[in-house]
Amino acid sequence: EVQLVESGGGLVQPGRSLRLSCAASGFTFDDYAMHWVRQAPGKGLEWVSGISWNSGSIGYADSVKGRFTISRDNAKNSLYLQMNSLRAEDTALYYCAKDNAAPVTGEFVYWGQGTLVTVSS
Amino acid sequence: QSALTQPASVSGSPGQSITISCTGTSSDVGGYNYVSWYQQHPGKAPKLMIYEVSNRPSGVPDRFSGSKSGNTASLTISGLQAEDEADYYCSSYTSSSTPWVFGGGTKLTVL
């Protein structure tokens, strides 16, 4: 059974940093691209970042470019999101999502339950 | 404002069919066949229902179908059931600097 478990969320002040993690199991992690998708409270979905199976292809939403960094450790079956210079508008539930293929296709086949990030002073 | 436009809400009675539209441009929906649809029940993670415009993942009932015409994609649910009541989001690849975008979401109410 595919499982994606996010962690690392919490309350953080504007301008500070946070690192999210996603532990994957139930599938061959390095066979698939992975993504982060967020959802602000009561709002819709927003794609944040994606990374191909071998980290050779990485993309970011304009809203986080230059502030967030996605990475993965295939040996640890883990996906990460380093978030710097956090803003109030980054407040959201952050989902880890498995792609449908090794290169990035943007088809989010499985989702974790999310980790909540709240940016507030 | 979302890059893809969806109606805020649609409704239907059990057994009926409904269609949710997702309108973009030639730079996203109209230009590529990478349109997906997601179902999200309250407090739950989204679930992939349709990918590549009209393909259903295994386990998704064939009551759910997808199509595209020009810059508008559509999700049709036939034989509505109470458990179909949820929020639905479309997404598409786009040639803009943010490669994947979602619609604003549509709340489906089963009357």
Short mmCIF file of C-alpha atoms in Angstrom, two decimals:
data_model
loop_
_atom_site.label_atom_id
_atom_site.label_comp_id
_atom_site.label_asym_id
_atom_site.label_seq_id
_atom_site.Cartn_x
_atom_site.Cartn_y
_atom_site.Cartn_z
CA GLU A 1 0.00 0.00 0.00
CA VAL A 2 1.36 3.40 -0.98
CA GLN A 3 1.94 5.65 2.02
CA LEU A 4 3.17 9.23 2.09
CA VAL A 5 3.67 10.77 5.52
CA GLU A 6 4.51 14.46 5.76
CA SER A 7 6.14 16.09 8.78
CA GLY A 8 7.90 19.27 9.80
CA GLY A 9 5.02 21.74 9.75
CA GLY A 10 4.26 24.16 12.54
CA LEU A 11 3.98 27.79 13.56
CA VAL A 12 6.81 29.99 12.32
CA GLN A 13 7.40 33.74 12.26
CA PRO A 14 7.54 35.66 8.97
CA GLY A 15 11.01 35.64 7.47
CA ARG A 16 12.04 32.41 9.20
CA SER A 17 12.67 28.98 7.69
CA LEU A 18 11.11 25.54 7.91
CA ARG A 19 11.96 22.16 6.38
CA LEU A 20 9.23 19.73 5.44
CA SER A 21 9.80 16.01 4.98
CA CYS A 22 7.79 13.29 3.30
CA ALA A 23 8.47 9.63 4.09
CA ALA A 24 7.38 7.30 1.30
CA SER A 25 6.66 3.58 1.42
CA GLY A 26 4.77 0.90 -0.48
CA PHE A 27 6.35 1.63 -3.86
CA THR A 28 9.77 1.94 -5.50
CA PHE A 29 10.49 5.55 -4.59
CA ASP A 30 13.20 6.21 -7.14
CA ASP A 31 10.92 5.11 -9.98
CA TYR A 32 8.70 8.18 -9.63
CA ALA A 33 8.75 11.94 -9.69
CA MET A 34 7.39 13.68 -6.59
CA HIS A 35 5.68 16.97 -5.82
CA TRP A 36 4.59 19.37 -3.13
CA VAL A 37 1.09 20.85 -3.43
CA ARG A 38 -0.41 23.23 -0.91
CA GLN A 39 -3.87 24.33 0.12
CA ALA A 40 -4.47 27.51 2.12
CA PRO A 41 -7.26 27.25 4.71
CA GLY A 42 -10.62 27.19 2.93
CA LYS A 43 -8.97 27.71 -0.46
CA GLY A 44 -8.06 25.68 -3.53
CA LEU A 45 -5.02 23.66 -4.50
CA GLU A 46 -1.73 25.21 -5.59
CA TRP A 47 1.19 23.29 -7.08
CA VAL A 48 4.38 24.33 -5.31
CA SER A 49 7.26 22.26 -6.68
CA GLY A 50 8.13 19.02 -8.44
CA ILE A 51 11.24 16.86 -8.84
CA SER A 52 11.97 14.02 -11.24
CA TRP A 53 13.10 10.58 -10.14
CA ASN A 54 16.81 11.41 -10.31
CA SER A 55 16.55 15.10 -9.34
CA GLY A 56 17.55 16.00 -12.88
CA SER A 57 14.42 18.05 -13.50
CA ILE A 58 13.10 20.46 -10.87
CA GLY A 59 10.39 23.08 -11.10
CA TYR A 60 8.82 25.71 -8.85
CA ALA A 61 5.75 27.89 -8.82
CA ASP A 62 6.53 31.56 -9.38
CA SER A 63 5.12 32.27 -5.91
CA VAL A 64 7.94 30.32 -4.20
CA LYS A 65 10.78 30.53 -6.70
CA GLY A 66 14.00 31.67 -5.05
CA ARG A 67 12.67 30.94 -1.54
CA PHE A 68 11.83 27.22 -1.56
CA THR A 69 14.08 24.30 -2.50
CA ILE A 70 12.85 20.78 -3.23
CA SER A 71 15.12 17.77 -2.86
CA ARG A 72 14.94 14.01 -2.44
CA ASP A 73 17.02 11.23 -0.96
CA ASN A 74 16.26 8.02 -2.82
CA ALA A 75 18.31 5.96 -0.36
CA LYS A 76 16.00 7.14 2.43
CA ASN A 77 12.77 7.11 0.38
CA SER A 78 12.26 10.72 1.38
CA LEU A 79 11.22 14.01 -0.18
CA TYR A 80 12.01 17.41 1.30
CA LEU A 81 10.98 21.04 0.96
CA GLN A 82 13.27 23.70 2.42
CA MET A 83 11.21 26.86 2.88
CA ASN A 84 13.06 30.13 3.53
CA SER A 85 11.89 33.73 3.91
CA LEU A 86 8.42 32.53 4.81
CA ARG A 87 5.48 34.88 4.35
CA ALA A 88 1.96 34.95 5.74
CA GLU A 89 0.65 33.88 2.34
CA ASP A 90 2.64 30.63 2.62
CA THR A 91 0.26 29.51 5.37
CA ALA A 92 -1.28 26.29 4.10
CA LEU A 93 -1.59 22.54 4.40
CA TYR A 94 1.34 21.12 2.44
CA TYR A 95 0.75 17.83 0.65
CA CYS A 96 3.38 15.45 -0.65
CA ALA A 97 2.19 13.80 -3.88
CA LYS A 98 3.49 10.93 -6.00
CA ASP A 99 3.64 11.41 -9.75
CA ASN A 100 2.45 8.87 -12.28
CA ALA A 101 5.92 8.37 -13.82
CA ALA A 102 9.66 8.86 -13.35
CA PRO A 103 9.87 12.12 -15.28
CA VAL A 104 7.51 14.83 -14.10
CA THR A 105 4.04 14.49 -15.63
CA GLY A 106 2.01 16.53 -13.15
CA GLU A 107 -0.39 13.64 -12.56
CA PHE A 108 -0.65 13.41 -8.79
CA VAL A 109 -1.59 9.78 -8.25
CA TYR A 110 -1.23 9.49 -4.48
CA TRP A 111 -1.32 12.16 -1.80
CA GLY A 112 -0.27 12.24 1.82
CA GLN A 113 -2.50 13.69 4.52
CA GLY A 114 -0.54 16.94 4.67
CA THR A 115 1.39 18.95 7.22
CA LEU A 116 0.16 22.38 8.31
CA VAL A 117 2.43 25.39 8.04
CA THR A 118 1.30 28.58 9.76
CA VAL A 119 3.31 31.75 9.22
CA SER A 120 2.43 34.37 11.81
CA SER A 121 4.06 36.67 14.31
CA GLN B 1 -7.29 34.28 -9.23
CA SER B 2 -6.78 30.74 -10.54
CA ALA B 3 -5.27 30.15 -13.95
CA LEU B 4 -8.07 27.72 -14.88
CA THR B 5 -11.72 28.72 -14.50
CA GLN B 6 -14.27 26.38 -12.95
CA PRO B 7 -17.85 27.07 -11.83
CA ALA B 8 -17.98 27.61 -8.07
CA SER B 9 -20.77 25.09 -7.63
CA VAL B 10 -22.91 22.56 -9.44
CA SER B 11 -25.69 20.33 -8.19
CA GLY B 12 -27.71 17.34 -9.26
CA SER B 13 -30.07 14.70 -7.97
CA PRO B 14 -29.12 11.06 -7.42
CA GLY B 15 -29.07 9.19 -10.71
CA GLN B 16 -28.65 12.30 -12.81
CA SER B 17 -25.58 13.41 -14.76
CA ILE B 18 -23.60 16.58 -14.23
CA THR B 19 -20.71 18.19 -16.05
CA ILE B 20 -18.02 20.43 -14.57
CA SER B 21 -16.11 22.67 -16.96
CA CYS B 22 -12.52 23.84 -16.73
CA THR B 23 -11.61 26.70 -19.03
CA GLY B 24 -8.08 27.74 -19.80
CA THR B 25 -6.15 28.97 -22.81
CA SER B 26 -4.13 27.60 -25.69
CA SER B 27 -1.10 27.78 -23.37
CA ASP B 28 -2.53 25.18 -21.02
CA VAL B 29 -5.74 23.17 -21.49
CA GLY B 30 -5.97 23.83 -25.22
CA GLY B 31 -2.34 23.15 -25.96
CA TYR B 32 -1.66 19.93 -24.10
CA ASN B 33 -3.40 16.70 -23.17
CA TYR B 34 -2.11 16.85 -19.60
CA VAL B 35 -5.42 17.66 -17.94
CA SER B 36 -6.28 15.91 -14.69
CA TRP B 37 -9.26 15.96 -12.33
CA TYR B 38 -9.23 15.51 -8.55
CA GLN B 39 -11.96 14.79 -6.02
CA GLN B 40 -11.60 16.10 -2.48
CA HIS B 41 -13.96 15.28 0.36
CA PRO B 42 -13.95 17.62 3.40
CA GLY B 43 -10.90 17.12 5.57
CA LYS B 44 -9.41 14.57 3.19
CA ALA B 45 -6.56 14.55 0.70
CA PRO B 46 -7.41 14.92 -2.99
CA LYS B 47 -7.87 11.81 -5.12
CA LEU B 48 -6.96 11.52 -8.80
CA MET B 49 -10.07 10.73 -10.85
CA ILE B 50 -9.00 11.46 -14.45
CA TYR B 51 -5.59 11.97 -16.07
CA GLU B 52 -4.48 12.88 -19.58
CA VAL B 53 -7.93 14.35 -20.31
CA SER B 54 -9.92 11.12 -20.33
CA ASN B 55 -8.04 8.27 -18.65
CA ARG B 56 -9.32 6.74 -15.42
CA PRO B 57 -6.92 5.29 -12.83
CA SER B 58 -7.76 1.78 -11.72
CA GLY B 59 -10.47 1.77 -9.08
CA VAL B 60 -12.25 4.90 -10.31
CA PRO B 61 -15.83 4.06 -11.36
CA ASP B 62 -16.62 4.39 -15.06
CA ARG B 63 -19.37 6.84 -14.06
CA PHE B 64 -16.56 9.40 -14.16
CA SER B 65 -15.42 10.52 -17.60
CA GLY B 66 -13.33 13.35 -19.01
CA SER B 67 -13.15 15.17 -22.31
CA LYS B 68 -11.74 18.28 -23.92
CA SER B 69 -12.81 20.67 -26.63
CA GLY B 70 -10.59 23.58 -27.52
CA ASN B 71 -9.53 25.40 -24.36
CA THR B 72 -12.18 23.77 -22.15
CA ALA B 73 -11.95 20.43 -20.41
CA SER B 74 -14.94 18.74 -18.81
CA LEU B 75 -15.59 16.17 -16.12
CA THR B 76 -18.88 14.31 -16.41
CA ILE B 77 -20.32 12.23 -13.60
CA SER B 78 -23.22 10.03 -14.59
CA GLY B 79 -25.57 8.19 -12.26
CA LEU B 80 -24.84 10.63 -9.42
CA GLN B 81 -24.46 9.07 -5.98
CA ALA B 82 -24.48 10.68 -2.56
CA GLU B 83 -20.79 9.88 -2.06
CA ASP B 84 -19.91 11.96 -5.14
CA GLU B 85 -20.64 15.10 -3.13
CA ALA B 86 -17.21 16.75 -2.85
CA ASP B 87 -14.98 19.47 -4.27
CA TYR B 88 -13.53 18.84 -7.72
CA TYR B 89 -10.39 20.43 -9.13
CA CYS B 90 -8.96 20.37 -12.61
CA SER B 91 -5.27 20.84 -13.35
CA SER B 92 -3.23 21.26 -16.48
CA TYR B 93 0.32 21.55 -17.67
CA THR B 94 1.06 25.05 -18.87
CA SER B 95 3.82 26.61 -20.93
CA SER B 96 4.04 29.49 -18.44
CA SER B 97 6.79 29.79 -15.86
CA THR B 98 4.69 27.80 -13.36
CA PRO B 99 4.31 24.48 -15.20
CA TRP B 100 1.23 23.10 -13.43
CA VAL B 101 -1.87 25.03 -12.49
CA PHE B 102 -5.17 24.14 -10.83
CA GLY B 103 -8.65 25.46 -11.28
CA GLY B 104 -10.35 27.22 -8.39
CA GLY B 105 -12.46 24.16 -7.59
CA THR B 106 -16.13 23.27 -7.94
CA LYS B 107 -18.36 22.19 -5.07
CA LEU B 108 -20.69 19.40 -6.16
CA THR B 109 -23.88 19.06 -4.16
CA VAL B 110 -26.01 15.94 -4.53
CA LEU B 111 -29.55 17.04 -3.74
#
